[in-house]
PDB file of N, CA and C in Angstrom:
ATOM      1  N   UNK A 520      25.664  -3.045   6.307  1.00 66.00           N
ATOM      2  CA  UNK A 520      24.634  -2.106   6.717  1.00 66.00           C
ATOM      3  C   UNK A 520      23.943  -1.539   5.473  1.00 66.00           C
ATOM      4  N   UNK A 521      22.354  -1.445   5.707  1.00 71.00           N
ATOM      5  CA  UNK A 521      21.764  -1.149   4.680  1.00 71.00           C
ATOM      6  C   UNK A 521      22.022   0.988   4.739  1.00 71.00           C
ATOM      7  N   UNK A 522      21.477   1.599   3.126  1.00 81.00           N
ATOM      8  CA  UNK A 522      22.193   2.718   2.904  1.00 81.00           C
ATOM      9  C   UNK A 522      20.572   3.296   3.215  1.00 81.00           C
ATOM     10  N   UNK A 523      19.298   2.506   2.970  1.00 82.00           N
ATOM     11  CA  UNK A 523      17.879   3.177   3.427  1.00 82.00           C
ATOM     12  C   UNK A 523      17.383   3.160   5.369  1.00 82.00           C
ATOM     13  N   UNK A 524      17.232   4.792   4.992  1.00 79.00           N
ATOM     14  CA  UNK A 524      17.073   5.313   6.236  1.00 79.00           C
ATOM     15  C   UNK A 524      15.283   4.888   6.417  1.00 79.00           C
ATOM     16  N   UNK A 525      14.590   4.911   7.879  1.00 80.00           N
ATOM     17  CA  UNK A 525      13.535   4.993   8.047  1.00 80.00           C
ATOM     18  C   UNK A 525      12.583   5.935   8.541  1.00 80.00           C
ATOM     19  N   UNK A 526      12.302   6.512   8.561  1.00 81.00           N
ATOM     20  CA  UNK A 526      11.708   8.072   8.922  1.00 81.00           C
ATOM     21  C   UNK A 526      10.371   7.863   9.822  1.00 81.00           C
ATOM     22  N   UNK A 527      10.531   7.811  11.203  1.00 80.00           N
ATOM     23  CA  UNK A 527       9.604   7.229  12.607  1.00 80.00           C
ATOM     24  C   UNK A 527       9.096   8.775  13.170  1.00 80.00           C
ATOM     25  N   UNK A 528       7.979   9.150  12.579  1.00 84.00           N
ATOM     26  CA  UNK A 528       7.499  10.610  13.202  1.00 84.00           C
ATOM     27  C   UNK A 528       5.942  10.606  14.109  1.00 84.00           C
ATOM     28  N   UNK A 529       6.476  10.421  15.409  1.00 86.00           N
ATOM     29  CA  UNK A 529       5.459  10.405  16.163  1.00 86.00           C
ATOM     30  C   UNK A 529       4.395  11.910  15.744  1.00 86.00           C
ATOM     31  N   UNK A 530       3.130  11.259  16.128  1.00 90.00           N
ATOM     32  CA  UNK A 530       2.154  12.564  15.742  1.00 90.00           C
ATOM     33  C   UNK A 530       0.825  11.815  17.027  1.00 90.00           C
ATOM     34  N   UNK A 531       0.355  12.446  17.403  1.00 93.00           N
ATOM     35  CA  UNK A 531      -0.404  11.859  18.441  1.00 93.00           C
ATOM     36  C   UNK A 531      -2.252  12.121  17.678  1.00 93.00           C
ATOM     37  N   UNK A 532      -2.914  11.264  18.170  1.00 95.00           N
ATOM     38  CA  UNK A 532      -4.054  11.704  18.049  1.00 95.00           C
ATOM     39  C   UNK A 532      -5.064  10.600  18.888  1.00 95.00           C
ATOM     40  N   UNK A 533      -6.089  11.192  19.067  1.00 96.00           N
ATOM     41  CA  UNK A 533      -6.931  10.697  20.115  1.00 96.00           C
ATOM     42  C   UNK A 533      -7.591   9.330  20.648  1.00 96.00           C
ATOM     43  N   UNK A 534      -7.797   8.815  19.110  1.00 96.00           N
ATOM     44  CA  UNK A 534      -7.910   7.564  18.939  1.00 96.00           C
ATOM     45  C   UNK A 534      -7.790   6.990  17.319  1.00 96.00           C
ATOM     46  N   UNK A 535      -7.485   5.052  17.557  1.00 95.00           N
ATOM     47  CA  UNK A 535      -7.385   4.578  16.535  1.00 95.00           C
ATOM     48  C   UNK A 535      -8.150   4.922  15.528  1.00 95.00           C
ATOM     49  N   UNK A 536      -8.797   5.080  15.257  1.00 95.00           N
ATOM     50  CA  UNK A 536      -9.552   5.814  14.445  1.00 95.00           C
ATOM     51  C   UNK A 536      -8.900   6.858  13.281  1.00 95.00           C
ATOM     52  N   UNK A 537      -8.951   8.223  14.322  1.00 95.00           N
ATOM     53  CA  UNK A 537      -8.082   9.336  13.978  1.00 95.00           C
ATOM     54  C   UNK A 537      -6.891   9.203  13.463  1.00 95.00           C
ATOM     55  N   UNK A 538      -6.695   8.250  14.317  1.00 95.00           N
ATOM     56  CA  UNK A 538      -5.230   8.356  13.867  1.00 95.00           C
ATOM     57  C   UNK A 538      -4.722   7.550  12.545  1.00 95.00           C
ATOM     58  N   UNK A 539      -5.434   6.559  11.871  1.00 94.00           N
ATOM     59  CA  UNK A 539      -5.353   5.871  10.919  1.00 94.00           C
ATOM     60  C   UNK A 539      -5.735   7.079   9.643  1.00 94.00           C
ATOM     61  N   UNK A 540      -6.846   7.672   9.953  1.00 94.00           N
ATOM     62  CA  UNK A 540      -7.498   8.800   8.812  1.00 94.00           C
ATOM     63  C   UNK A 540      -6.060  10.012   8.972  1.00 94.00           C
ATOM     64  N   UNK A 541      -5.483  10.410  10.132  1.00 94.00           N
ATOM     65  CA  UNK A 541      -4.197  11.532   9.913  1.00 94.00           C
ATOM     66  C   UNK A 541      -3.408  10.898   9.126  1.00 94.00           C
ATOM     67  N   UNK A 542      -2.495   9.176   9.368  1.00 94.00           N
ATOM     68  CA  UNK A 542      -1.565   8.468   8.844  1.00 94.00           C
ATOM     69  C   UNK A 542      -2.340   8.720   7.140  1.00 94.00           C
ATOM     70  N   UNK A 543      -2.988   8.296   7.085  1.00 92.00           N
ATOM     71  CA  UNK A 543      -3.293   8.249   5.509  1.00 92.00           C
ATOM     72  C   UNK A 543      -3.871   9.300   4.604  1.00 92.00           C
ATOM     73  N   UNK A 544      -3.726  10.433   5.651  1.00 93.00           N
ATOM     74  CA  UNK A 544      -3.726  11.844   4.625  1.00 93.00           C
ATOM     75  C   UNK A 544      -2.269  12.373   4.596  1.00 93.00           C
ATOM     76  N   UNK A 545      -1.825  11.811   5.288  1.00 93.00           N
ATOM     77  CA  UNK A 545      -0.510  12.181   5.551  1.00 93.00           C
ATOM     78  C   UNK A 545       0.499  11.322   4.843  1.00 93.00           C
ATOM     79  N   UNK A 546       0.168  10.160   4.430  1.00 91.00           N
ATOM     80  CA  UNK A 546       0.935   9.471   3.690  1.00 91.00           C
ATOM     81  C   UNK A 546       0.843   9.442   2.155  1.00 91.00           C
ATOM     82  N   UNK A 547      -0.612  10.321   1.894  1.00 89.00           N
ATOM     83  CA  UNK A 547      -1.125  10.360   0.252  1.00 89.00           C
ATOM     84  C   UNK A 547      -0.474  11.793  -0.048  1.00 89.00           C
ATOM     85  N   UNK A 548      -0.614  12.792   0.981  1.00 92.00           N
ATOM     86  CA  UNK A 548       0.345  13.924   0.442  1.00 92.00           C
ATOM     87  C   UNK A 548       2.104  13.896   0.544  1.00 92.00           C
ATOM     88  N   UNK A 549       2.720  12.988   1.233  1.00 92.00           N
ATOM     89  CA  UNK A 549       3.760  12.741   1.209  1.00 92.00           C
ATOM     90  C   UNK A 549       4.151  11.661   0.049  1.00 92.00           C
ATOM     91  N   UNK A 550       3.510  10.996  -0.497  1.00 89.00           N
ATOM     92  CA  UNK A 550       3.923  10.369  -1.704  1.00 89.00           C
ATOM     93  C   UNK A 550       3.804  11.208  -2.936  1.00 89.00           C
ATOM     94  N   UNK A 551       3.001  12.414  -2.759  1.00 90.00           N
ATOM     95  CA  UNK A 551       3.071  12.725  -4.341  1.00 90.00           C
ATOM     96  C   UNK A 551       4.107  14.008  -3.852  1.00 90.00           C
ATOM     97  N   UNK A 552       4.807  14.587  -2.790  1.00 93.00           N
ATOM     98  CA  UNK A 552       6.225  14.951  -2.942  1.00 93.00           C
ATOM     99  C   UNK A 552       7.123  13.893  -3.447  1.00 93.00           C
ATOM    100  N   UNK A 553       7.249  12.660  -2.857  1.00 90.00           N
ATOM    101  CA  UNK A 553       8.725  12.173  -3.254  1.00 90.00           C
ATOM    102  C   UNK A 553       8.035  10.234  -3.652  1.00 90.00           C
ATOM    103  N   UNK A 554       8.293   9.561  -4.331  1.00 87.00           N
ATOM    104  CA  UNK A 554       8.392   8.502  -5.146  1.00 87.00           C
ATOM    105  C   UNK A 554       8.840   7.239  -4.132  1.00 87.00           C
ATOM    106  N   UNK A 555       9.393   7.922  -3.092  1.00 87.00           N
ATOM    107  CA  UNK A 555      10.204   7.182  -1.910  1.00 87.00           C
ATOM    108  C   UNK A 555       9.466   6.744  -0.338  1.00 87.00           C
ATOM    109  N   UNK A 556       8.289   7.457  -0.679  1.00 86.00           N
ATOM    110  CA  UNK A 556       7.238   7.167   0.551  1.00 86.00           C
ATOM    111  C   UNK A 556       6.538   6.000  -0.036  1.00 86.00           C
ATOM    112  N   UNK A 557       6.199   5.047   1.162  1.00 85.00           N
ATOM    113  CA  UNK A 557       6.012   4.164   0.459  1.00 85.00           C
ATOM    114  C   UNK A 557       4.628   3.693   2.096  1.00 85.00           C
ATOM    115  N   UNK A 558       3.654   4.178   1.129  1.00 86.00           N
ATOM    116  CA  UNK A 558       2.216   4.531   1.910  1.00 86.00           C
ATOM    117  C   UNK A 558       1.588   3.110   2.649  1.00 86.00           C
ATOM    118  N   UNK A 559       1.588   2.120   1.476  1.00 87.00           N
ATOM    119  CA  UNK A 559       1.354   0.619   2.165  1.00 87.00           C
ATOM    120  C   UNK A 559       1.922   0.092   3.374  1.00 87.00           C
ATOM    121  N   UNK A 560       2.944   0.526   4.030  1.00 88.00           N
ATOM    122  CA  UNK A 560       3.915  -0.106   5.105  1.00 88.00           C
ATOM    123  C   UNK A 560       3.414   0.992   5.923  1.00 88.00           C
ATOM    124  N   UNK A 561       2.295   2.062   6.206  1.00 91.00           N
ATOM    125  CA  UNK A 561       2.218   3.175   6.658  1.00 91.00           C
ATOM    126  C   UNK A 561       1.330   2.148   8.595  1.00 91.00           C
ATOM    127  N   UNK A 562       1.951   2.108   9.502  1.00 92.00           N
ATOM    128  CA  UNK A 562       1.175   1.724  10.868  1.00 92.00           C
ATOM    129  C   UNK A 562       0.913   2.925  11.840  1.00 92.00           C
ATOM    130  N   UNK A 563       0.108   2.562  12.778  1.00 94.00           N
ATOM    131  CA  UNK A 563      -0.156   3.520  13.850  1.00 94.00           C
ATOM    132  C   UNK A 563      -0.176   2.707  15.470  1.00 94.00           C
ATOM    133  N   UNK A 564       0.176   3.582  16.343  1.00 93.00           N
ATOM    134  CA  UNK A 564       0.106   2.214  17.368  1.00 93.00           C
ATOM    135  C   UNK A 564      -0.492   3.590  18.402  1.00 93.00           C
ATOM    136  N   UNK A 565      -0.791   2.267  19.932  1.00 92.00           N
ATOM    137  CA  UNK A 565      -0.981   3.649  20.915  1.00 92.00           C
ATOM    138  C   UNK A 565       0.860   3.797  21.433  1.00 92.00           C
ATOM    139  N   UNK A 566       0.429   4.854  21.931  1.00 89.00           N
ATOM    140  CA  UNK A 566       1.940   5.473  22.791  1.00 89.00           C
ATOM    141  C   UNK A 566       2.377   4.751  23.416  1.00 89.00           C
ATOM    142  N   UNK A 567       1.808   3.882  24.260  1.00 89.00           N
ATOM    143  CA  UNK A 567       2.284   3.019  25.287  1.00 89.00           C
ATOM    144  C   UNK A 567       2.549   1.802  24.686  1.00 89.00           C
ATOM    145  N   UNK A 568       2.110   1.294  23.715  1.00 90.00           N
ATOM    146  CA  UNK A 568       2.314  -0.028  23.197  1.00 90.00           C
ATOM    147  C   UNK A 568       2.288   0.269  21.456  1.00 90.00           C
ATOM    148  N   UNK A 569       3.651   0.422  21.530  1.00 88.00           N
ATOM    149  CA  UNK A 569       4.331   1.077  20.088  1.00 88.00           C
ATOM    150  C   UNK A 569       4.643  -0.242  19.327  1.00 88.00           C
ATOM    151  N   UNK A 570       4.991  -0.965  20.473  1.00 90.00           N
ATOM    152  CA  UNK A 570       5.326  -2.341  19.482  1.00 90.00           C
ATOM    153  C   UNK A 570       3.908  -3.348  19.014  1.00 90.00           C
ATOM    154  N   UNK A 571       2.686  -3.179  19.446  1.00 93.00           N
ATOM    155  CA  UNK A 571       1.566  -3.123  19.011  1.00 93.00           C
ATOM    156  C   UNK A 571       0.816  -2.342  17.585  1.00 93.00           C
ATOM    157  N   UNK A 572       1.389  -2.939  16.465  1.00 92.00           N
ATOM    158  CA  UNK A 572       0.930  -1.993  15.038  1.00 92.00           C
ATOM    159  C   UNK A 572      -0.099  -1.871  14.555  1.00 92.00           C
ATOM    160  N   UNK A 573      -0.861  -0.911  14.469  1.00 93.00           N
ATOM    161  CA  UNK A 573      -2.404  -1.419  13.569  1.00 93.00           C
ATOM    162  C   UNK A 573      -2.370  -0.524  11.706  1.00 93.00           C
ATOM    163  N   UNK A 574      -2.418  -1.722  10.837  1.00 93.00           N
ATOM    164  CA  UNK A 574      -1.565  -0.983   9.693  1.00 93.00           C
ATOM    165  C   UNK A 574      -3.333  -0.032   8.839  1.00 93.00           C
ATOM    166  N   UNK A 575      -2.618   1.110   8.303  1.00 93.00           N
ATOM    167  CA  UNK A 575      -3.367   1.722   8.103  1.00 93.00           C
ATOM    168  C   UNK A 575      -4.072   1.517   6.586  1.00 93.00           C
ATOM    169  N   UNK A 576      -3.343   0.945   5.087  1.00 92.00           N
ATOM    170  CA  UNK A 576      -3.779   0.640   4.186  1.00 92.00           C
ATOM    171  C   UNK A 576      -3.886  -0.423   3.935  1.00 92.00           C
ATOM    172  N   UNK A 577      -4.824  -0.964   3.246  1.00 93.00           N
ATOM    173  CA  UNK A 577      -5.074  -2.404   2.392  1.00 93.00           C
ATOM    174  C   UNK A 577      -4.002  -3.271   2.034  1.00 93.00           C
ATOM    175  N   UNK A 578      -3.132  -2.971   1.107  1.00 91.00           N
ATOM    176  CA  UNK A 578      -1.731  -3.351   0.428  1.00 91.00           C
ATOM    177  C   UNK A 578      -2.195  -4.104   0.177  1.00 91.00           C
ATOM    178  N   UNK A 579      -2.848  -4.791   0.119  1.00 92.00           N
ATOM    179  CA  UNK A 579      -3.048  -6.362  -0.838  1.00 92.00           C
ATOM    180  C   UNK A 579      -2.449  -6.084  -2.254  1.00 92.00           C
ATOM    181  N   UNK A 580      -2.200  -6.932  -2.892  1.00 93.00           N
ATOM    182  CA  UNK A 580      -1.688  -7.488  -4.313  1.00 93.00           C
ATOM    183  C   UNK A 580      -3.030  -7.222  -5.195  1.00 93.00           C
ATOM    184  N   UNK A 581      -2.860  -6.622  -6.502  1.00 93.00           N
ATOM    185  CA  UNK A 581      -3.538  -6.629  -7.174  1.00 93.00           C
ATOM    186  C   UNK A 581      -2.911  -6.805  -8.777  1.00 93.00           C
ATOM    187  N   UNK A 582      -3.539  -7.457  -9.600  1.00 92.00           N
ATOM    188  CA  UNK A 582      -3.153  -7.851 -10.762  1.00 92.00           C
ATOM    189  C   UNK A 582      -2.094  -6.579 -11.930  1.00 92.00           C
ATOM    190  N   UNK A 583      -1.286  -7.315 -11.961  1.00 90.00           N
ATOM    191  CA  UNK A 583      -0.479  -6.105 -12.726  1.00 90.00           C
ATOM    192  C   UNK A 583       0.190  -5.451 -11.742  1.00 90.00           C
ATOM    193  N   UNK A 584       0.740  -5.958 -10.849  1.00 86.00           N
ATOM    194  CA  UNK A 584       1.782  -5.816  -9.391  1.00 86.00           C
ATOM    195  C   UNK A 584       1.789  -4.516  -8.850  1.00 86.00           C
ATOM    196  N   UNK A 585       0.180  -3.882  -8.838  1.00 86.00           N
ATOM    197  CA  UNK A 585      -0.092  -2.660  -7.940  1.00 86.00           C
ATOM    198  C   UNK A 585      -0.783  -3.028  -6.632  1.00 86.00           C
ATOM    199  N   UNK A 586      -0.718  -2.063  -5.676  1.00 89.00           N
ATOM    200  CA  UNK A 586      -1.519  -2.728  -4.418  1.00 89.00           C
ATOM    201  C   UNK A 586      -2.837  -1.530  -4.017  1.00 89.00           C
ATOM    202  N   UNK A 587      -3.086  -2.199  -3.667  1.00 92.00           N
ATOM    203  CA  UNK A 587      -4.887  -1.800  -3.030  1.00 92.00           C
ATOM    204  C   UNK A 587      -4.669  -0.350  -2.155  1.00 92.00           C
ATOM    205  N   UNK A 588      -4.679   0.536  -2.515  1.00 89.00           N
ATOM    206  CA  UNK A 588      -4.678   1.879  -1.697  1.00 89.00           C
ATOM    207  C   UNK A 588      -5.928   2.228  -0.986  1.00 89.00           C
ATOM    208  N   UNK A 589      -7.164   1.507  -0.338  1.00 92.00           N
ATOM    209  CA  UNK A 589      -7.923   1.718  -0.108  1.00 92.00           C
ATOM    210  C   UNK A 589      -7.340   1.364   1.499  1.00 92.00           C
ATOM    211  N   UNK A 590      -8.442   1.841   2.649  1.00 92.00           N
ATOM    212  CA  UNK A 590      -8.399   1.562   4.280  1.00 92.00           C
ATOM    213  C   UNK A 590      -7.944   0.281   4.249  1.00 92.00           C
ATOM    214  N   UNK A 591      -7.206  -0.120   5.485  1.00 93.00           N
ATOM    215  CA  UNK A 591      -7.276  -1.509   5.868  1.00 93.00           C
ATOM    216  C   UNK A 591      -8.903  -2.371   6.074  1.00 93.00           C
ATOM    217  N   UNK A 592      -9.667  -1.399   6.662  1.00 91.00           N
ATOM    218  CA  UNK A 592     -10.824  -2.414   6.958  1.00 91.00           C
ATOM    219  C   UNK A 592     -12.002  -1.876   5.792  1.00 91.00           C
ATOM    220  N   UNK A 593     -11.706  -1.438   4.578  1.00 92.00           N
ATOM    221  CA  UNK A 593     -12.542  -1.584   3.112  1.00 92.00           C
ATOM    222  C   UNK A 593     -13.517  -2.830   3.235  1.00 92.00           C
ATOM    223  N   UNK A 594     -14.795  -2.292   2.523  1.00 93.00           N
ATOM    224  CA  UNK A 594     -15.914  -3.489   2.340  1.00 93.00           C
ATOM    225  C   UNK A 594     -15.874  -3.399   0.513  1.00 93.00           C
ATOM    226  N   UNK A 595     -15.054  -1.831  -0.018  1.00 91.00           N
ATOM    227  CA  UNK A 595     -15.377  -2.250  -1.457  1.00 91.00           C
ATOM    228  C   UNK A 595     -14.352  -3.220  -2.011  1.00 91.00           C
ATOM    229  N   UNK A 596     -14.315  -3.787  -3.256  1.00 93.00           N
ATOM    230  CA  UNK A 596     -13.233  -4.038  -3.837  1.00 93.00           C
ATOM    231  C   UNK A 596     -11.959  -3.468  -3.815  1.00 93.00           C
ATOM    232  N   UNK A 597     -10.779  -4.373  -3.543  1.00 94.00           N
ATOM    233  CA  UNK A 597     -10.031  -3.696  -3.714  1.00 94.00           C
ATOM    234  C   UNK A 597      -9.269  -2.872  -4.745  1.00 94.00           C
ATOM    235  N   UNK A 598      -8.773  -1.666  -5.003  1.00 90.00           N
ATOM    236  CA  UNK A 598      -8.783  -0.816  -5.900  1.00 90.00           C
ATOM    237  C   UNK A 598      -6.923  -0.005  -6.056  1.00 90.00           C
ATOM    238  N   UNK A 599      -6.272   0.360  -7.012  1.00 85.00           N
ATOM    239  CA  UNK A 599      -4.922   1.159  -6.928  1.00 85.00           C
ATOM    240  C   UNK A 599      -5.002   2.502  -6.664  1.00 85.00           C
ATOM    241  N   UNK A 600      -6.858   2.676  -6.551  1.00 76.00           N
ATOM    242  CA  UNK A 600      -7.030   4.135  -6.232  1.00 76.00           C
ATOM    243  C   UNK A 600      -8.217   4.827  -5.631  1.00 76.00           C
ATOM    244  N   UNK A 601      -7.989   5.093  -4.609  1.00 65.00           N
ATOM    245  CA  UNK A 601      -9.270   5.226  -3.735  1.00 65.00           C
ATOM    246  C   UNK A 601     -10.656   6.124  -5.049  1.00 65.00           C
ATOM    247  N   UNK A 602     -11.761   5.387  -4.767  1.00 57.00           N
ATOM    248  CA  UNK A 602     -12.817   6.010  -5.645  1.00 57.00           C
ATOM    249  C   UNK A 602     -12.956   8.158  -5.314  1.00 57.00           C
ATOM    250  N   UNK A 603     -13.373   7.930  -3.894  1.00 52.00           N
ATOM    251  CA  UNK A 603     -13.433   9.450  -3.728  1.00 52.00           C
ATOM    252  C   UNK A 603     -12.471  10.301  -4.498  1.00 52.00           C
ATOM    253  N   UNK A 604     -10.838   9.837  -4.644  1.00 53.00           N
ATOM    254  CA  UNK A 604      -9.749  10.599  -5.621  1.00 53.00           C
ATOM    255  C   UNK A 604      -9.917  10.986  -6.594  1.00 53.00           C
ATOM    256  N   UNK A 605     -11.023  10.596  -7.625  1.00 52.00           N
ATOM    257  CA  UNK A 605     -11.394  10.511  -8.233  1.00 52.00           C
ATOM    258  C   UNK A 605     -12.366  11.245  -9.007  1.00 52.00           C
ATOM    259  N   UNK A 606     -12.764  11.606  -8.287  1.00 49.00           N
ATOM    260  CA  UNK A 606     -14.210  13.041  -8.220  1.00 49.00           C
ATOM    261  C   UNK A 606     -13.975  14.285  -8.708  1.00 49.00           C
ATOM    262  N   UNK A 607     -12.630  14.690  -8.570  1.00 45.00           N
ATOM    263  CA  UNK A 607     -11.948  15.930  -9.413  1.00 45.00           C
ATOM    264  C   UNK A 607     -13.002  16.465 -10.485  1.00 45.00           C
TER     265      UNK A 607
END
């Protein structure tokens, strides 16, 4: 038996949409608490058809073995860091 737990926290929201933009504000402030969230594997499904996943980030592979933190359905290049983050 493996010793990593998985952490499954239903949160509802209205539609796919929404709910991809909550998952991924929610997964960018939960990674910079802990090193152990791991935002790329981040899905959303409807209630009724949970086993139906629609994944919320890019993850693609990018050179120098970082992955693409941008939306799943991005038209820019893919990037290790969303441009808007950036604006600071």
């Amino acid at each position: 038996m493996t010793e990593r737990w998985v952490i499954h926290l239903p949160v509802t929201a209205p539609d796919l949409h929404r709910a991809r933009i909550f998952a991924r504000t929610a997964a960018r402030v939960l990674a910079r608490l802990s090193a152990r969230v791991e935002p790329g594997g981040v899905t959303v499904s409807a209630e009724d058809q949970q086993n139906v996943r629609h994944w919320v980030f890019c993850d693609r592979p990018l050179p120098g073995g970082a992955r693409c933190a941008l939306p799943v359905d991005h038209t820019a290049p893919c990037s290790r860091r969303a441009p808007w983050l950036d604006r600071r």
